[in-house]
Amino acid sequence: AQKVTQAQTEISVVEKEDVTLDCVYETRDTTYYLFWYKQPPSGELVFLIRRNSFDEQNEISGRYSWNFQKSTSSFNFTITASQVVDSAVYFCALRINNAGNMLTFGGGTRLMVKP
Amino acid sequence: DVKVTQSSRYLVKRTGEKVFLECVQDMDHENMFWYRQDPGLGLRLIYFSYDVKMKEKGDIPEGYSVSREKKERFSLILESASTNQTSMYLCASSGQLWHGYTFGSGTRLTVV
């Protein structure tokens, strides 16, 4: 069975601080995809990034960066120089090749960035 | 711009009512999903469908049913609404394995 764990339920930082959101996953499949989603107060989940199991390259997109390490089954997300607009709930998710291609979500991390 | 549209943003219903939550996608996706989101419980899968007229139970199907008569539409039905079904309901659709989900904006349902 698949499992995604986001151990941090809530993080509070002050604007301009860097913050890392942790994600640890479990699966026996060798082919899988990892995702991060952002859910702002408006409610709609917004796709941020996808990573497949064969590509361990880290990725940077502006102030966002992702660190994928198969050795530790982790896919961590770092926001550099956080801003108030980064305040949201962030979900990590795992997808394998099964019926419906379902995503298994972590419990989410609520990030609060204070001015 | 691709979209998943949920018919209502906010809904208030009475206990015992039959409630329909509608979801429509315009991306020709095979897979569609219904989740509910509650504080401290994350996203929990209610039902999903990987083809027209096909449906599968998720983790918490009790008290719910679904209908998928057309590829683009996936309806969630609360047969007899109860107060413990007060929640945020999120619909999503997806194509191939390497795709993520595209989510609707959610329906916040209150059962009084």
GROMACS .gro file of C-alpha atoms in nm:
model
  227
    1ALA     CA    1   0.000   0.000   0.000
    2GLN     CA    2   0.105   0.354  -0.062
    3LYS     CA    3   0.149   0.616   0.202
    4VAL     CA    4   0.256   0.979   0.214
    5THR     CA    5   0.355   1.143   0.540
    6GLN     CA    6   0.383   1.514   0.601
    7ALA     CA    7   0.497   1.524   0.959
    8GLN     CA    8   0.462   1.902   0.994
    9THR     CA    9   0.096   1.987   1.036
   10GLU     CA   10   0.158   2.358   1.081
   11ILE     CA   11   0.453   2.589   1.029
   12SER     CA   12   0.471   2.956   1.110
   13VAL     CA   13   0.748   3.180   0.976
   14VAL     CA   14   0.814   3.548   0.939
   15GLU     CA   15   0.828   3.697   0.593
   16LYS     CA   16   1.163   3.654   0.414
   17GLU     CA   17   1.254   3.344   0.610
   18ASP     CA   18   1.329   3.026   0.420
   19VAL     CA   19   1.107   2.729   0.501
   20THR     CA   20   1.119   2.361   0.409
   21LEU     CA   21   0.813   2.138   0.398
   22ASP     CA   22   0.890   1.771   0.445
   23CYS     CA   23   0.735   1.481   0.256
   24VAL     CA   24   0.815   1.113   0.301
   25TYR     CA   25   0.650   0.846   0.089
   26GLU     CA   26   0.616   0.468   0.083
   27THR     CA   27   0.556   0.248  -0.218
   28ARG     CA   28   0.675  -0.083  -0.356
   29ASP     CA   29   0.631   0.027  -0.716
   30THR     CA   30   0.938   0.125  -0.911
   31THR     CA   31   0.748   0.361  -1.138
   32TYR     CA   32   0.567   0.639  -0.960
   33TYR     CA   33   0.509   1.011  -0.966
   34LEU     CA   34   0.531   1.264  -0.687
   35PHE     CA   35   0.342   1.590  -0.676
   36TRP     CA   36   0.308   1.903  -0.468
   37TYR     CA   37  -0.012   2.103  -0.455
   38LYS     CA   38  -0.090   2.436  -0.295
   39GLN     CA   39  -0.430   2.515  -0.145
   40PRO     CA   40  -0.470   2.887  -0.076
   41PRO     CA   41  -0.755   3.014   0.143
   42SER     CA   42  -0.980   3.027  -0.164
   43GLY     CA   43  -0.990   2.646  -0.153
   44GLU     CA   44  -0.884   2.526  -0.496
   45LEU     CA   45  -0.580   2.299  -0.505
   46VAL     CA   46  -0.320   2.424  -0.747
   47PHE     CA   47  -0.060   2.199  -0.906
   48LEU     CA   48   0.299   2.304  -0.835
   49ILE     CA   49   0.529   2.027  -0.955
   50ARG     CA   50   0.551   1.668  -1.074
   51ARG     CA   51   0.849   1.436  -1.047
   52ASN     CA   52   0.883   1.081  -1.178
   53SER     CA   53   1.070   0.809  -0.995
   54PHE     CA   54   1.347   0.795  -1.254
   55ASP     CA   55   1.440   1.157  -1.234
   56GLU     CA   56   1.615   1.257  -0.913
   57GLN     CA   57   1.727   1.594  -1.035
   58ASN     CA   58   1.636   1.874  -0.805
   59GLU     CA   59   1.425   2.150  -0.947
   60ILE     CA   60   1.411   2.520  -0.889
   61SER     CA   61   1.133   2.751  -0.998
   62GLY     CA   62   1.179   3.104  -0.876
   63ARG     CA   63   1.164   3.100  -0.497
   64TYR     CA   64   1.050   2.736  -0.494
   65SER     CA   65   1.279   2.436  -0.500
   66TRP     CA   66   1.227   2.065  -0.460
   67ASN     CA   67   1.467   1.801  -0.336
   68PHE     CA   68   1.387   1.442  -0.439
   69GLN     CA   69   1.591   1.168  -0.273
   70LYS     CA   70   1.497   0.807  -0.343
   71SER     CA   71   1.746   0.683  -0.084
   72THR     CA   72   1.538   0.840   0.191
   73SER     CA   73   1.201   0.829   0.007
   74SER     CA   74   1.165   1.201   0.050
   75PHE     CA   75   1.044   1.482  -0.171
   76ASN     CA   76   1.092   1.803   0.024
   77PHE     CA   77   0.980   2.148  -0.080
   78THR     CA   78   1.165   2.467   0.008
   79ILE     CA   79   1.039   2.822  -0.022
   80THR     CA   80   1.314   3.080  -0.019
   81ALA     CA   81   1.245   3.430   0.113
   82SER     CA   82   0.886   3.346   0.201
   83GLN     CA   83   0.609   3.594   0.138
   84VAL     CA   84   0.265   3.641   0.292
   85VAL     CA   85   0.109   3.513  -0.032
   86ASP     CA   86   0.278   3.179   0.030
   87SER     CA   87   0.041   3.121   0.323
   88ALA     CA   88  -0.157   2.812   0.229
   89VAL     CA   89  -0.194   2.442   0.292
   90TYR     CA   90   0.056   2.238   0.093
   91PHE     CA   91  -0.006   1.878  -0.001
   92CYS     CA   92   0.244   1.621  -0.117
   93ALA     CA   93   0.103   1.330  -0.319
   94LEU     CA   94   0.211   1.001  -0.475
   95ARG     CA   95   0.072   0.829  -0.781
   96ILE     CA   96   0.134   0.476  -0.906
   97ASN     CA   97  -0.004   0.280  -1.197
   98ASN     CA   98  -0.327   0.139  -1.059
   99ALA     CA   99  -0.691   0.149  -1.152
  100GLY     CA  100  -0.796   0.509  -1.175
  101ASN     CA  101  -0.436   0.620  -1.128
  102MET     CA  102  -0.528   0.756  -0.788
  103LEU     CA  103  -0.322   1.004  -0.598
  104THR     CA  104  -0.238   0.925  -0.238
  105PHE     CA  105  -0.217   1.251  -0.046
  106GLY     CA  106  -0.027   1.341   0.263
  107GLY     CA  107  -0.214   1.510   0.543
  108GLY     CA  108  -0.100   1.854   0.437
  109THR     CA  109   0.113   2.122   0.598
  110ARG     CA  110  -0.040   2.457   0.684
  111LEU     CA  111   0.213   2.732   0.625
  112MET     CA  112   0.154   3.071   0.782
  113VAL     CA  113   0.382   3.351   0.674
  114LYS     CA  114   0.356   3.654   0.897
  115PRO     CA  115   0.453   4.003   0.784
  116ASP     CA  116  -0.781   2.710  -2.010
  117VAL     CA  117  -0.870   2.362  -1.890
  118LYS     CA  118  -1.127   2.342  -1.620
  119VAL     CA  119  -1.306   2.138  -1.362
  120THR     CA  120  -1.627   2.309  -1.265
  121GLN     CA  121  -1.826   2.237  -0.953
  122SER     CA  122  -2.178   2.366  -0.976
  123SER     CA  123  -2.201   2.527  -0.632
  124ARG     CA  124  -1.947   2.705  -0.419
  125TYR     CA  125  -2.160   2.704  -0.106
  126LEU     CA  126  -2.460   2.489  -0.026
  127VAL     CA  127  -2.685   2.461   0.277
  128LYS     CA  128  -2.915   2.161   0.305
  129ARG     CA  129  -3.140   2.012   0.569
  130THR     CA  130  -3.089   1.679   0.739
  131GLY     CA  131  -3.251   1.401   0.541
  132GLU     CA  132  -3.248   1.582   0.207
  133LYS     CA  133  -3.108   1.416  -0.103
  134VAL     CA  134  -2.817   1.626  -0.223
  135PHE     CA  135  -2.651   1.632  -0.564
  136LEU     CA  136  -2.305   1.776  -0.614
  137GLU     CA  137  -2.216   1.818  -0.977
  138CYS     CA  138  -1.875   1.821  -1.138
  139VAL     CA  139  -1.794   1.880  -1.504
  140GLN     CA  140  -1.455   1.869  -1.677
  141ASP     CA  141  -1.368   1.985  -2.027
  142MET     CA  142  -1.040   1.797  -2.073
  143ASP     CA  143  -1.174   1.462  -2.197
  144HIS     CA  144  -1.018   1.294  -1.892
  145GLU     CA  145  -1.095   0.931  -1.819
  146ASN     CA  146  -1.055   0.954  -1.443
  147MET     CA  147  -1.265   1.158  -1.206
  148PHE     CA  148  -1.262   1.174  -0.827
  149TRP     CA  149  -1.458   1.302  -0.532
  150TYR     CA  150  -1.282   1.394  -0.207
  151ARG     CA  151  -1.395   1.548   0.112
  152GLN     CA  152  -1.166   1.767   0.316
  153ASP     CA  153  -1.204   1.817   0.688
  154PRO     CA  154  -0.975   1.996   0.935
  155GLY     CA  155  -0.709   1.762   1.067
  156LEU     CA  156  -0.815   1.477   0.836
  157GLY     CA  157  -0.669   1.592   0.507
  158LEU     CA  158  -0.820   1.477   0.179
  159ARG     CA  159  -1.020   1.158   0.189
  160LEU     CA  160  -1.133   0.981  -0.126
  161ILE     CA  161  -1.504   0.907  -0.141
  162TYR     CA  162  -1.547   0.758  -0.489
  163PHE     CA  163  -1.370   0.760  -0.819
  164SER     CA  164  -1.447   0.664  -1.175
  165TYR     CA  165  -1.206   0.557  -1.448
  166ASP     CA  166  -1.460   0.533  -1.728
  167VAL     CA  167  -1.817   0.616  -1.814
  168LYS     CA  168  -2.059   0.416  -1.600
  169MET     CA  169  -1.768   0.276  -1.398
  170LYS     CA  170  -1.730   0.363  -1.034
  171GLU     CA  171  -1.514   0.247  -0.748
  172LYS     CA  172  -1.538   0.306  -0.377
  173GLY     CA  173  -1.272   0.507  -0.212
  174ASP     CA  174  -1.185   0.519   0.155
  175ILE     CA  175  -1.512   0.662   0.289
  176PRO     CA  176  -1.802   0.574   0.057
  177GLU     CA  177  -2.065   0.522   0.327
  178GLY     CA  178  -2.360   0.756   0.288
  179TYR     CA  179  -2.263   0.853  -0.066
  180SER     CA  180  -2.322   0.731  -0.418
  181VAL     CA  181  -2.203   0.855  -0.755
  182SER     CA  182  -2.315   0.869  -1.114
  183ARG     CA  183  -2.113   0.896  -1.432
  184GLU     CA  184  -2.341   0.877  -1.733
  185LYS     CA  185  -2.120   1.094  -1.952
  186LYS     CA  186  -1.744   1.121  -1.962
  187GLU     CA  187  -1.737   1.486  -1.866
  188ARG     CA  188  -1.972   1.471  -1.570
  189PHE     CA  189  -1.932   1.303  -1.233
  190SER     CA  190  -2.201   1.353  -0.974
  191LEU     CA  191  -2.181   1.288  -0.601
  192ILE     CA  192  -2.507   1.202  -0.430
  193LEU     CA  193  -2.582   1.220  -0.062
  194GLU     CA  194  -2.881   0.991  -0.031
  195SER     CA  195  -2.999   1.134   0.301
  196ALA     CA  196  -2.781   1.420   0.419
  197SER     CA  197  -2.662   1.416   0.777
  198THR     CA  198  -2.482   1.677   0.984
  199ASN     CA  199  -2.159   1.473   0.981
  200GLN     CA  200  -2.148   1.524   0.606
  201THR     CA  201  -2.089   1.894   0.654
  202SER     CA  202  -1.759   1.939   0.477
  203MET     CA  203  -1.566   2.077   0.182
  204TYR     CA  204  -1.612   1.856  -0.124
  205LEU     CA  205  -1.350   1.860  -0.396
  206CYS     CA  206  -1.385   1.713  -0.741
  207ALA     CA  207  -1.083   1.634  -0.958
  208SER     CA  208  -1.010   1.482  -1.295
  209SER     CA  209  -0.702   1.329  -1.448
  210GLY     CA  210  -0.576   1.179  -1.770
  211GLN     CA  211  -0.263   0.971  -1.800
  212LEU     CA  212  -0.053   0.838  -1.514
  213TRP     CA  213   0.203   1.116  -1.539
  214HIS     CA  214  -0.062   1.380  -1.508
  215GLY     CA  215  -0.160   1.523  -1.179
  216TYR     CA  216  -0.513   1.606  -1.093
  217THR     CA  217  -0.696   1.917  -1.195
  218PHE     CA  218  -0.921   2.024  -0.912
  219GLY     CA  219  -1.243   2.214  -0.902
  220SER     CA  220  -1.280   2.506  -0.666
  221GLY     CA  221  -1.474   2.301  -0.414
  222THR     CA  222  -1.823   2.299  -0.267
  223ARG     CA  223  -1.860   2.385   0.096
  224LEU     CA  224  -2.165   2.193   0.211
  225THR     CA  225  -2.339   2.264   0.539
  226VAL     CA  226  -2.608   2.024   0.659
  227VAL     CA  227  -2.834   2.171   0.925
   0.00000   0.00000   0.00000
